[in-house]
XYZ file of C-alpha atoms in Angstrom:
763
model
C 7.601 3.701 -82.186
C 9.980 1.052 -83.212
C 11.351 3.332 -86.031
C 11.835 6.128 -83.682
C 13.566 3.795 -80.954
C 15.733 2.512 -83.752
C 16.589 6.067 -84.768
C 17.684 7.247 -81.146
C 19.592 3.857 -80.682
C 21.613 4.751 -83.808
C 22.654 8.155 -82.139
C 23.853 6.721 -78.865
C 27.614 7.617 -78.642
C 29.245 10.690 -80.185
C 31.401 8.460 -82.599
C 27.820 7.253 -83.975
C 26.366 10.567 -84.775
C 26.457 12.996 -88.001
C 24.602 16.109 -88.629
C 22.441 17.144 -91.726
C 23.510 20.091 -93.637
C 21.621 19.578 -96.792
C 18.351 21.289 -98.150
C 16.330 21.685 -101.149
C 15.690 24.899 -103.308
C 12.791 24.843 -105.662
C 12.212 27.229 -108.435
C 8.776 27.513 -109.888
C 6.611 29.872 -111.707
C 5.310 30.448 -115.395
C 7.232 29.513 -118.335
C 9.920 31.738 -119.981
C 10.694 33.600 -116.723
C 14.127 32.487 -116.609
C 14.077 29.888 -114.063
C 16.566 27.857 -115.801
C 19.010 30.583 -116.279
C 18.774 31.645 -112.511
C 19.547 27.955 -111.665
C 22.829 28.303 -113.678
C 23.599 31.743 -112.270
C 23.173 30.477 -108.643
C 25.665 27.688 -109.484
C 28.209 30.155 -111.175
C 27.601 33.901 -110.678
C 29.933 34.435 -113.773
C 27.729 32.445 -116.091
C 27.308 34.413 -119.153
C 23.492 34.729 -120.288
C 22.931 34.773 -123.981
C 19.568 36.575 -124.552
C 17.249 34.729 -126.659
C 19.071 31.485 -126.365
C 17.898 30.587 -122.830
C 16.861 26.822 -122.536
C 13.159 25.869 -121.712
C 12.478 23.112 -119.238
C 10.247 20.526 -120.267
C 9.744 18.695 -116.844
C 12.308 19.076 -113.944
C 15.748 19.659 -113.751
C 17.822 18.952 -110.730
C 21.415 20.408 -110.029
C 23.469 20.467 -106.575
C 25.076 23.650 -105.449
C 27.529 23.949 -102.574
C 27.586 26.837 -100.260
C 29.819 27.805 -97.278
C 27.826 29.328 -94.821
C 28.526 31.006 -91.326
C 26.538 29.359 -88.556
C 26.134 30.577 -84.913
C 28.304 28.225 -82.822
C 25.547 26.703 -81.091
C 23.259 23.935 -80.936
C 22.135 22.019 -83.023
C 24.683 23.353 -85.502
C 27.852 23.178 -83.482
C 30.009 20.148 -82.988
C 32.891 21.269 -80.562
C 35.250 18.186 -82.008
C 34.289 18.420 -85.624
C 33.972 22.236 -86.288
C 36.659 23.806 -83.963
C 39.002 24.413 -86.756
C 36.382 26.568 -88.732
C 35.616 29.047 -86.040
C 35.270 32.700 -86.776
C 34.725 35.787 -84.592
C 32.483 38.588 -85.619
C 34.946 41.458 -84.983
C 34.105 44.645 -86.684
C 31.612 46.298 -88.983
C 33.217 47.031 -92.391
C 31.977 48.998 -95.430
C 34.367 46.965 -97.513
C 32.473 44.636 -100.046
C 34.680 41.728 -100.895
C 33.767 38.522 -103.028
C 33.491 35.629 -100.787
C 34.872 33.294 -103.254
C 38.256 35.280 -103.137
C 38.750 34.512 -99.441
C 41.380 32.144 -98.808
C 40.955 29.458 -95.916
C 41.732 31.002 -92.606
C 41.637 34.648 -93.902
C 38.914 37.080 -92.714
C 35.493 36.788 -94.404
C 33.667 40.008 -95.196
C 29.872 39.347 -95.469
C 26.998 41.786 -95.865
C 28.942 44.405 -94.106
C 30.592 42.397 -91.346
C 34.128 41.338 -90.943
C 34.664 37.692 -89.445
C 38.242 36.819 -88.072
C 39.485 33.133 -88.117
C 40.413 31.658 -84.561
C 44.067 31.489 -86.021
C 44.384 35.117 -86.336
C 43.496 35.740 -82.777
C 45.862 35.655 -79.895
C 43.955 33.305 -77.712
C 45.506 31.559 -74.553
C 45.848 28.011 -74.398
C 43.287 27.687 -71.598
C 40.862 29.560 -73.994
C 41.478 27.403 -76.792
C 40.869 24.375 -74.519
C 37.718 25.642 -73.026
C 36.525 26.324 -76.660
C 37.296 22.931 -77.435
C 35.150 21.447 -74.651
C 32.075 23.856 -74.542
C 29.152 22.441 -76.129
C 28.315 26.136 -77.006
C 31.087 28.453 -76.491
C 29.388 31.701 -75.513
C 31.305 31.934 -72.187
C 33.564 34.539 -74.390
C 30.904 36.510 -76.157
C 27.726 35.732 -78.536
C 29.624 36.725 -81.583
C 31.237 33.170 -82.477
C 30.441 31.453 -85.693
C 31.734 28.547 -87.722
C 31.874 27.851 -91.399
C 30.114 24.755 -92.737
C 29.341 23.588 -96.295
C 25.886 23.236 -97.275
C 24.617 21.020 -99.969
C 21.634 22.840 -101.885
C 19.830 20.455 -104.186
C 18.127 23.128 -106.758
C 15.002 21.681 -108.420
C 13.911 23.790 -111.712
C 10.166 23.186 -112.456
C 9.048 23.760 -116.095
C 6.267 26.329 -116.345
C 4.004 24.844 -118.917
C 0.447 24.713 -117.205
C 0.057 21.119 -118.626
C 2.833 19.813 -116.088
C 1.293 21.752 -112.909
C -0.398 18.610 -112.065
C 2.617 16.439 -111.897
C 4.860 19.018 -110.150
C 2.881 18.715 -106.835
C 4.455 15.298 -106.230
C 7.923 16.635 -105.827
C 6.874 19.854 -103.863
C 8.189 18.939 -100.501
C 8.914 20.111 -96.835
C 12.399 21.065 -95.580
C 12.720 23.155 -98.632
C 13.173 26.825 -99.572
C 11.027 28.185 -102.621
C 11.998 30.782 -105.260
C 8.687 32.154 -106.965
C 10.137 33.564 -110.139
C 8.065 36.281 -112.147
C 8.941 38.878 -114.678
C 7.598 42.381 -115.023
C 6.787 42.441 -118.727
C 3.597 40.577 -118.436
C 0.198 41.376 -116.369
C -0.610 37.891 -115.119
C 1.562 38.069 -111.944
C -1.533 38.059 -109.774
C -2.719 34.644 -111.211
C 0.765 33.131 -111.087
C 1.169 34.439 -107.450
C -2.349 32.945 -106.125
C -1.661 29.523 -107.763
C 1.769 29.029 -106.565
C 1.732 30.720 -103.316
C -1.354 28.576 -102.259
C 0.326 25.389 -103.580
C 3.431 25.993 -101.784
C 1.526 26.919 -98.468
C -0.429 23.541 -98.566
C 1.927 20.989 -100.135
C 5.153 22.203 -98.227
C 3.891 22.673 -94.927
C 4.327 26.486 -95.163
C 8.000 26.511 -96.347
C 9.724 29.847 -96.869
C 9.164 31.662 -100.170
C 11.471 34.474 -101.766
C 9.408 36.281 -104.681
C 11.976 36.861 -107.110
C 11.213 39.437 -110.132
C 13.770 38.755 -112.680
C 14.451 40.624 -115.941
C 14.849 43.933 -113.535
C 17.198 45.445 -116.092
C 14.348 45.629 -118.659
C 11.474 46.878 -116.388
C 10.435 47.115 -112.839
C 6.887 46.776 -111.661
C 5.479 47.568 -108.372
C 3.271 45.187 -106.531
C 1.497 45.337 -103.211
C 3.903 43.276 -101.212
C 2.577 43.983 -97.859
C -0.755 42.554 -99.067
C 0.839 39.380 -100.144
C 2.693 39.004 -96.714
C -0.355 39.466 -94.770
C -2.000 36.764 -96.742
C 0.950 34.294 -97.087
C 3.157 34.513 -93.869
C 5.664 32.261 -95.354
C 6.801 35.009 -97.657
C 10.220 36.023 -96.438
C 11.297 38.688 -98.848
C 10.947 40.291 -102.357
C 14.016 40.404 -104.527
C 14.653 42.264 -107.886
C 17.431 40.589 -109.935
C 18.609 40.431 -113.505
C 20.465 37.302 -114.652
C 21.972 39.198 -117.488
C 23.842 41.763 -115.688
C 23.746 40.018 -112.218
C 21.809 42.776 -110.516
C 20.621 41.602 -107.081
C 22.245 38.180 -107.267
C 24.196 38.832 -104.143
C 21.348 39.911 -102.252
C 19.231 36.958 -103.442
C 22.204 34.623 -102.209
C 22.233 36.364 -98.710
C 18.362 35.974 -98.434
C 18.929 32.300 -99.185
C 21.786 31.796 -96.673
C 19.720 33.520 -93.986
C 16.749 31.281 -94.599
C 19.029 28.238 -94.500
C 20.142 29.468 -90.978
C 16.621 29.456 -89.762
C 15.399 25.914 -91.472
C 14.433 23.648 -88.476
C 16.122 20.454 -90.155
C 19.492 22.024 -90.654
C 21.918 20.581 -88.106
C 19.473 17.501 -87.285
C 21.461 14.643 -85.731
C 21.706 11.550 -87.919
C 22.909 8.224 -87.038
C 26.463 8.057 -88.667
C 25.669 4.888 -90.600
C 22.535 6.711 -92.079
C 24.587 9.552 -92.867
C 27.227 7.485 -94.645
C 24.599 5.743 -96.799
C 23.079 9.096 -97.800
C 26.587 10.471 -98.721
C 27.227 7.257 -100.692
C 24.155 7.199 -102.682
C 24.798 10.915 -103.687
C 28.103 9.961 -105.096
C 26.713 7.020 -107.150
C 26.607 7.661 -110.903
C 23.537 5.225 -111.255
C 19.872 6.451 -111.688
C 18.433 3.384 -109.657
C 19.384 0.434 -107.606
C 17.894 -2.946 -107.044
C 16.796 -3.914 -103.328
C 19.924 -6.255 -103.379
C 22.344 -3.416 -104.189
C 20.810 -1.092 -101.670
C 21.141 -3.949 -99.041
C 24.949 -4.063 -99.668
C 25.213 -0.093 -99.323
C 23.449 -0.381 -96.030
C 25.828 -3.213 -94.919
C 23.312 -4.974 -93.181
C 20.795 -7.902 -94.030
C 18.226 -7.089 -91.178
C 15.036 -6.314 -93.017
C 13.551 -4.092 -90.442
C 16.921 -1.966 -90.252
C 16.970 -1.695 -94.003
C 13.097 -0.539 -93.957
C 14.025 2.174 -91.413
C 16.815 3.571 -93.563
C 14.638 3.364 -96.679
C 11.780 5.153 -95.055
C 13.986 7.914 -93.687
C 15.694 8.420 -96.852
C 12.625 8.482 -98.732
C 11.069 11.248 -96.356
C 14.340 13.230 -96.960
C 13.921 13.001 -100.570
C 17.314 11.144 -101.194
C 15.670 8.154 -102.816
C 12.127 7.219 -104.109
C 11.131 3.895 -102.718
C 7.941 2.354 -102.251
C 8.812 -0.501 -100.207
C 5.436 -1.818 -99.420
C 4.481 -1.936 -103.187
C 4.505 -5.434 -104.599
C 6.059 -4.361 -107.918
C 8.128 -1.355 -107.102
C 9.660 -2.690 -103.798
C 12.746 -3.991 -105.840
C 13.369 -0.421 -107.316
C 15.203 2.457 -105.426
C 15.378 5.565 -107.454
C 18.360 7.635 -106.654
C 18.377 9.954 -109.309
C 14.818 11.865 -109.391
C 15.624 13.337 -112.823
C 15.602 9.729 -114.266
C 12.093 9.265 -113.269
C 10.680 12.877 -113.882
C 12.547 13.000 -117.486
C 10.647 9.775 -118.367
C 7.222 11.126 -117.244
C 7.513 14.567 -119.167
C 8.716 12.722 -122.190
C 5.653 10.928 -122.517
C 3.449 13.901 -121.493
C 5.189 16.144 -124.119
C 5.147 13.250 -126.859
C 3.274 14.903 -129.711
C 1.996 11.430 -130.712
C 0.530 10.793 -127.059
C -0.977 14.439 -127.132
C -2.483 13.753 -130.591
C -3.941 10.653 -129.091
C -5.657 12.450 -126.328
C -3.397 10.792 -123.811
C -3.931 7.233 -124.997
C -0.637 5.298 -125.393
C 0.587 1.525 -125.304
C 3.831 0.271 -123.948
C 5.259 0.294 -127.588
C 5.614 4.088 -127.629
C 8.066 3.760 -124.489
C 10.387 1.848 -126.456
C 10.147 4.533 -129.350
C 10.668 7.728 -126.948
C 13.026 6.538 -124.281
C 17.076 5.970 -124.725
C 17.445 2.387 -123.947
C 20.871 3.227 -122.331
C 19.122 4.993 -119.559
C 15.634 3.269 -119.778
C 16.104 -0.437 -120.491
C 13.133 -2.608 -121.484
C 12.997 -4.260 -118.195
C 12.382 -0.976 -116.291
C 9.552 0.253 -118.605
C 7.073 -1.480 -116.369
C 8.488 0.021 -113.150
C 8.074 3.582 -114.852
C 4.533 2.971 -115.631
C 3.978 1.476 -112.245
C 5.653 4.691 -110.687
C 3.322 6.970 -112.861
C 0.108 4.917 -111.854
C 1.414 5.419 -108.058
C 1.699 9.047 -108.662
C -1.699 9.030 -110.332
C -0.292 10.510 -113.391
C -1.760 7.666 -115.641
C -3.766 4.428 -115.475
C -4.317 1.181 -117.335
C -7.489 0.824 -119.268
C -9.120 -2.041 -117.532
C -9.553 -5.180 -119.735
C -6.679 -3.999 -122.135
C -3.211 -5.662 -122.224
C -1.097 -2.466 -122.465
C -3.124 0.530 -123.019
C -2.684 3.556 -120.694
C -4.439 6.985 -120.334
C -2.814 10.178 -119.123
C -5.803 12.014 -118.103
C -4.143 15.694 -118.125
C -3.988 15.188 -121.908
C -7.586 13.986 -122.655
C -10.133 15.710 -125.106
C -11.379 19.029 -123.419
C -14.905 17.970 -124.198
C -17.246 15.096 -123.420
C -17.946 12.528 -126.210
C -21.675 12.866 -125.597
C -23.266 16.101 -124.438
C -26.602 14.427 -124.282
C -25.693 11.852 -122.060
C -24.025 14.766 -119.671
C -27.417 16.672 -119.835
C -29.379 13.680 -118.991
C -27.754 14.024 -115.307
C -28.020 17.760 -115.161
C -31.556 17.816 -116.181
C -32.792 14.737 -114.083
C -34.882 16.317 -111.291
C -34.436 13.219 -109.247
C -30.624 12.903 -109.352
C -28.680 13.734 -106.189
C -26.847 16.973 -106.773
C -23.883 17.974 -104.960
C -21.211 20.674 -105.166
C -17.703 21.297 -103.958
C -16.476 24.936 -103.873
C -12.871 25.655 -103.512
C -11.306 28.920 -102.101
C -8.290 27.721 -104.032
C -8.472 24.932 -106.414
C -5.101 23.018 -106.999
C -4.490 21.534 -110.259
C -4.977 17.777 -110.909
C -7.891 16.999 -108.692
C -10.080 15.826 -111.538
C -7.276 13.948 -113.290
C -6.170 12.202 -110.136
C -10.012 11.479 -109.332
C -10.080 9.904 -112.939
C -7.265 7.663 -111.962
C -8.567 6.683 -108.795
C -12.065 6.037 -110.192
C -11.040 4.414 -113.513
C -12.485 1.014 -112.529
C -15.965 2.821 -112.380
C -15.790 4.717 -115.757
C -18.603 4.099 -118.085
C -16.916 2.939 -121.336
C -15.117 6.032 -123.071
C -17.371 8.856 -121.173
C -14.586 10.619 -119.600
C -12.654 13.838 -120.682
C -10.277 16.287 -119.284
C -12.741 17.907 -117.008
C -15.182 15.232 -116.181
C -16.393 11.588 -116.376
C -19.259 9.196 -116.010
C -19.358 6.348 -113.661
C -21.442 3.231 -113.419
C -22.363 0.495 -111.171
C -25.074 -2.185 -111.493
C -27.566 0.059 -109.619
C -26.601 3.822 -110.340
C -24.540 6.322 -112.374
C -22.579 9.361 -111.594
C -21.428 12.544 -113.432
C -18.570 14.437 -112.011
C -17.549 17.902 -113.593
C -14.758 19.928 -112.954
C -14.987 23.734 -113.348
C -11.564 25.446 -112.783
C -12.742 28.823 -113.890
C -15.504 28.981 -111.022
C -13.231 26.607 -108.800
C -15.782 23.676 -108.200
C -16.570 20.235 -108.538
C -20.166 19.298 -109.346
C -21.540 15.572 -108.786
C -24.736 14.108 -110.015
C -26.020 10.777 -109.035
C -28.912 8.820 -110.443
C -30.273 4.962 -110.113
C -32.272 2.797 -107.986
C -29.544 2.746 -105.200
C -27.517 5.825 -105.111
C -26.018 6.342 -102.098
C -23.043 3.743 -102.191
C -21.823 5.339 -105.336
C -21.981 8.783 -103.664
C -19.933 7.594 -100.875
C -17.219 5.977 -102.994
C -16.837 9.327 -104.979
C -16.966 11.409 -101.807
C -14.390 9.343 -100.098
C -11.885 9.602 -102.898
C -12.323 13.257 -103.220
C -11.652 13.405 -99.364
C -8.475 11.352 -99.700
C -6.989 13.584 -102.499
C -7.971 16.727 -100.372
C -6.020 15.096 -97.553
C -3.204 14.273 -99.972
C -2.672 17.804 -101.058
C -3.153 19.418 -97.656
C -6.341 21.218 -98.038
C -7.834 22.383 -94.884
C -11.640 22.917 -93.778
C -11.515 26.636 -94.753
C -10.405 25.793 -98.365
C -13.671 23.775 -99.369
C -17.327 24.312 -98.816
C -19.714 21.592 -99.670
C -23.182 22.239 -101.126
C -26.549 20.099 -101.268
C -29.445 20.573 -103.282
C -32.750 21.592 -101.869
C -35.676 19.137 -102.116
C -38.562 21.541 -101.624
C -41.233 21.005 -104.271
C -40.012 23.739 -106.422
C -36.604 22.867 -106.251
C -37.375 19.232 -107.100
C -38.957 20.558 -110.303
C -36.230 22.754 -111.086
C -32.870 22.036 -113.225
C -31.073 24.637 -111.065
C -32.221 24.086 -107.495
C -31.028 26.210 -104.648
C -27.959 24.834 -103.046
C -27.716 24.685 -99.200
C -24.017 24.955 -97.601
C -23.808 21.610 -95.867
C -21.999 23.239 -92.854
C -25.127 25.423 -92.254
C -27.340 22.437 -92.342
C -25.278 20.569 -89.818
C -25.191 23.636 -87.435
C -28.909 23.768 -87.590
C -29.064 20.144 -86.451
C -26.722 20.968 -83.752
C -29.022 23.384 -82.418
C -31.719 21.076 -82.491
C -33.452 22.862 -85.624
C -34.805 20.413 -87.962
C -36.138 22.773 -90.498
C -35.010 25.404 -92.752
C -36.316 27.726 -95.363
C -35.363 27.426 -98.881
C -33.981 30.880 -99.991
C -35.469 30.486 -103.675
C -38.936 29.194 -102.993
C -39.246 29.995 -99.126
C -40.786 26.679 -98.349
C -39.759 25.095 -95.104
C -37.811 21.798 -95.711
C -36.796 18.957 -93.366
C -33.051 18.954 -93.001
C -32.637 15.264 -92.101
C -34.630 14.182 -95.063
C -32.461 16.310 -97.352
C -29.392 14.609 -96.038
C -30.636 11.027 -96.477
C -29.012 10.693 -99.882
C -25.515 12.113 -98.607
C -25.052 10.123 -95.566
C -21.380 10.247 -94.877
C -21.061 8.476 -91.355
C -19.047 5.632 -92.765
C -17.367 4.855 -96.080
C -19.030 1.935 -98.097
C -17.413 -1.143 -98.096
C -14.801 -1.424 -100.981
C -16.184 -3.298 -104.080
C -14.177 -6.843 -104.175
C -15.183 -7.411 -107.666
C -13.633 -4.160 -108.806
C -10.419 -4.806 -107.040
C -10.342 -8.187 -108.457
C -10.799 -6.807 -111.838
C -8.020 -4.326 -111.338
C -5.707 -7.116 -109.970
C -6.593 -9.091 -113.134
C -5.926 -6.205 -115.475
C -2.509 -5.778 -113.848
C -1.902 -9.586 -114.056
C -2.255 -9.130 -118.093
C 0.771 -6.501 -117.968
C 2.946 -9.096 -116.340
C 2.333 -11.823 -119.253
C 6.131 -12.112 -119.902
C 6.772 -13.166 -116.360
C 3.894 -15.791 -116.102
C 3.602 -17.037 -119.657
C 5.077 -20.345 -118.468
C 3.364 -20.701 -115.139
C 1.309 -23.506 -114.036
C -1.809 -22.749 -112.628
C -0.827 -22.792 -108.920
C 1.829 -20.470 -109.818
C -0.332 -18.030 -111.675
C -2.802 -18.055 -108.562
C 0.004 -17.254 -106.146
C 1.268 -14.445 -108.243
C -2.318 -13.141 -108.572
C -2.668 -13.165 -104.872
C 0.213 -10.943 -104.301
C -1.180 -8.313 -106.894
C -4.632 -8.449 -105.236
C -3.300 -7.611 -102.048
C -1.687 -4.452 -102.995
C -5.393 -3.448 -104.138
C -7.137 -4.100 -100.856
C -4.452 -2.409 -98.410
C -7.208 0.362 -97.935
C -10.000 -1.968 -97.876
C -12.292 -3.335 -95.046
C -11.213 -6.651 -95.606
C -7.873 -8.849 -96.137
C -6.825 -11.678 -98.105
C -5.971 -15.149 -96.742
C -3.847 -17.481 -98.594
C -5.413 -21.015 -98.280
C -2.810 -22.566 -100.426
C 0.110 -21.280 -98.173
C -1.525 -21.690 -94.628
C -2.888 -25.041 -95.467
C -6.278 -24.348 -93.992
C -9.180 -26.402 -94.993
C -12.666 -25.503 -93.574
C -14.528 -28.046 -95.631
C -11.984 -30.834 -95.705
C -10.247 -29.975 -98.980
C -6.884 -30.996 -100.065
C -4.136 -28.204 -99.312
C -4.104 -25.401 -102.146
C -7.613 -26.452 -103.542
C -9.124 -23.027 -102.715
C -6.889 -20.123 -103.887
C -7.718 -17.476 -101.324
C -10.465 -16.379 -99.125
C -11.449 -12.888 -98.379
C -12.228 -12.111 -94.722
C -13.069 -9.341 -92.505
C -10.671 -7.914 -89.707
C -12.255 -10.097 -87.234
C -11.750 -13.247 -89.409
C -15.176 -13.772 -90.966
C -15.016 -15.109 -94.511
C -17.132 -12.808 -96.662
C -16.130 -14.444 -99.955
C -13.311 -16.385 -101.953
C -11.787 -16.782 -105.186
C -10.813 -19.853 -107.119
C -8.727 -19.450 -110.377
C -7.949 -21.982 -113.274
C -6.551 -22.177 -116.684
C -8.997 -22.587 -119.535
C -7.167 -23.226 -123.204
C -10.680 -24.301 -124.905
C -14.376 -24.757 -123.868
C -13.617 -27.928 -121.739
C -17.277 -28.423 -120.209
C -15.985 -30.978 -117.868
C -13.244 -28.682 -116.402
C -15.726 -25.873 -116.149
C -18.578 -27.642 -114.437
C -16.118 -29.216 -111.978
C -14.807 -25.928 -110.858
C -18.284 -24.130 -110.695
C -19.862 -27.384 -108.749
C -16.828 -27.279 -106.081
C -17.476 -23.411 -105.888
C -21.304 -23.434 -105.498
C -21.629 -26.897 -103.301
C -18.421 -27.719 -101.632
C -16.710 -24.527 -100.869
C -19.657 -22.505 -100.095
C -21.376 -24.355 -97.213
C -22.582 -21.088 -95.562
C -24.251 -19.638 -98.778
C -22.119 -16.433 -99.138
C -23.793 -13.672 -101.161
C -20.851 -13.181 -103.839
C -18.326 -15.536 -105.066
C -15.629 -15.257 -107.748
C -13.898 -17.400 -110.389
C -10.914 -16.372 -112.485
C -10.536 -17.854 -115.674
C -7.131 -17.494 -117.177
C -7.651 -17.866 -120.863
C -4.777 -19.499 -123.053
C -7.206 -19.855 -125.982
C -5.796 -18.493 -129.310
C -9.151 -16.840 -129.948
C -10.335 -15.048 -126.662
C -13.469 -13.580 -127.934
C -14.640 -17.187 -129.239
C -13.839 -18.739 -125.872
C -15.458 -16.077 -123.774
C -18.836 -16.181 -125.920
C -18.823 -20.111 -125.687
C -18.083 -19.997 -122.008
C -21.116 -17.530 -121.508
C -23.392 -19.895 -123.598
C -22.536 -22.782 -121.686
C -23.236 -21.136 -118.389
C -26.619 -20.631 -119.507
C -26.923 -24.398 -120.347
C -25.835 -25.326 -116.677
C -27.884 -27.764 -114.627
C -26.703 -28.303 -111.068
C -28.460 -30.293 -108.272
C -29.380 -28.485 -105.200
C -28.906 -25.124 -107.155
C -31.473 -23.255 -109.133
C -29.568 -21.223 -111.833
C -31.562 -18.241 -113.058
C -29.372 -16.553 -115.622
C -25.786 -15.580 -116.519
C -25.233 -12.216 -118.241
C -22.430 -10.367 -119.689
C -21.810 -7.185 -117.514
C -18.387 -6.397 -118.959
C -19.744 -2.898 -120.090
C -20.403 -1.971 -116.594
C -16.800 -2.971 -115.304
C -14.377 -2.937 -118.198
C -13.058 -0.447 -120.706
C -11.633 -3.045 -123.217
C -12.224 -6.396 -124.687
C -9.199 -8.121 -123.474
C -11.142 -9.284 -120.161
C -14.955 -10.104 -119.806
C -17.040 -10.334 -116.805
C -20.107 -12.481 -116.355
C -22.534 -12.662 -113.702
C -24.383 -15.790 -112.770
C -27.720 -15.239 -110.582
C -28.786 -18.604 -108.670
C -30.953 -19.539 -105.798
C -29.802 -22.013 -102.867
C -32.390 -22.820 -100.396
C -34.482 -20.006 -101.849
C -31.655 -17.417 -101.159
C -30.443 -15.210 -104.171
C -26.776 -15.646 -104.752
C -24.384 -14.379 -107.199
C -21.329 -16.120 -108.793
C -18.909 -13.646 -110.991
C -16.747 -14.795 -113.484
C -13.380 -12.836 -114.591
C -12.125 -14.059 -117.984
C -8.580 -12.923 -118.337
C -6.861 -13.061 -121.884
C -3.369 -14.382 -121.029
C -2.608 -15.537 -124.395
C -0.342 -13.724 -127.065
């Protein structure tokens, strides 16, 4: 509400108000259909096309085009003070076709068979001119008054290679016009139309689309236009063009201009200061700014004001700024091509492709031109890619990353996959899509990477693991479905985690209820013994329960089944609490990537830095971090800063805490001292789980880790019965640069756990 209030406050007074005359035009479609060539022709209709020499877009190209458009002289477009000199009157119909670019200022405009006369050519009385200047909407004369306004069109040309589809979706926006380009020489237009029209409909809030058949000079192909219009009501028109001989280009330009006239954001009022900042950013030749540089352009040091401006410009697509992200809040990207080119350089790298998407930060230095991508920005690029769920860092590694879209097409171990499918006791769940957007499984791998079981993941699937269960997720794009299998002693929590992340992705890509059907395996005797049980539609089961019908017949065995019993393993009334340990591990893994920043830090400084990292991982959790060292709180009489941070519920109840310390060698007294304080002094209430972070500065990390675990199993502490300490790294990590140990102990006959996260912070 304060954001909205600030916006309206900025509009008070005519001198403080500007108007938005800018939009985005996106060219999409398969590869080699002429999108890049069309972008050049739209910018310059005299551009000469050389057949066979058209360039291919490997990623996204962005180019700005300016157009003079005639708008009706009415709200919200018209401003009686600013636009008075550009008024035209629609006078007569004309059969004359004149190139609009040849019109001199003040001369008549001939457009689409109509003639528009400039106000200076008409013999208007002083009284009429005065009324025009002071009328909000000068309709008192007639309804045929227009004014000419320059529109800035930001043209985005999207590469058509299928491998790039999953990354394109992050740049498909609202407030835009889409050109879906196809060519009649192939027979795959149905597949292309279905994919792109469905994607545009959902991700762009049903933005207008023109379907453009290119290369009409070679061949023309008829399609069922009416059927597509019925199915997708955002299709405005179908246009046939040839970039080679400019056939249909004038018609296409007219269609684009007509859509611009009906875009709801055109003419939106803007606080003048916001408009000035927007225009200034457009004129800057830099690719990115620091937050301090952005503040100077904003001409204010008020954090809230800068936050509102950043939010608006980010929504508008002028900048890319994640102002609430710990790493990225200091980076404002003002040239999206700078980011997209970096992403596509990496995806298109033969080395990365041959390595099935695995890369280290070293390859960034090889691939990128340092004049555009200095070393200090490489981590920011990786953080942006992680934010967009294009890649993820392998947990426990210092600098290894995976791009899921480049993974091997087949699993490492088919027998392991079959063990889920053939397990009669496994929970079986299917999500069927009416339309399945690209990138769902890739994004799911990124989101669930801290649950991956070793290297058991591939382009279309993954195996997850917890201490009590395992899950298999398989994507089948051909049949448009995701299949989920969960097995183990306690399966519901892991199922909840998987289902929650899938729902979040669905929400992100704007899927609606009719896009998705969910299916649950039958539990009748026959189906329980079958590798291929009957799958009930979940909505049908819920409908039965709403009608107070508790039983349903299996359509395969005809047995009568209890619906509530069938739904037990799939309870989704609430999302399971986030796993604190996994969030701590993710934060610790990120800490390793910041080695250069923290290599000279003292223990307290590392802990404070770690707090900030951890906070970014718990933003969506059911708990929050309370920094004891900063607040100086002491529930057990400790000195300020002794306990690094507590983890509390929204109500303020402490559910766990974290203590971190530096270890250069197996210093038994140091280790014992910290563990005794954690188990006896800090944990007066006997919390179920506690966490200790060990920042290893040892020259040989493996040796230190092995000796540390051996020492844990020698510990003898009064008031505590220590059962066993085990290495659970294989459940939580994908690399050996970190280790996770679990200590089981009893206090007052209550079973409790202490987790040790060892982090290699040495060279």
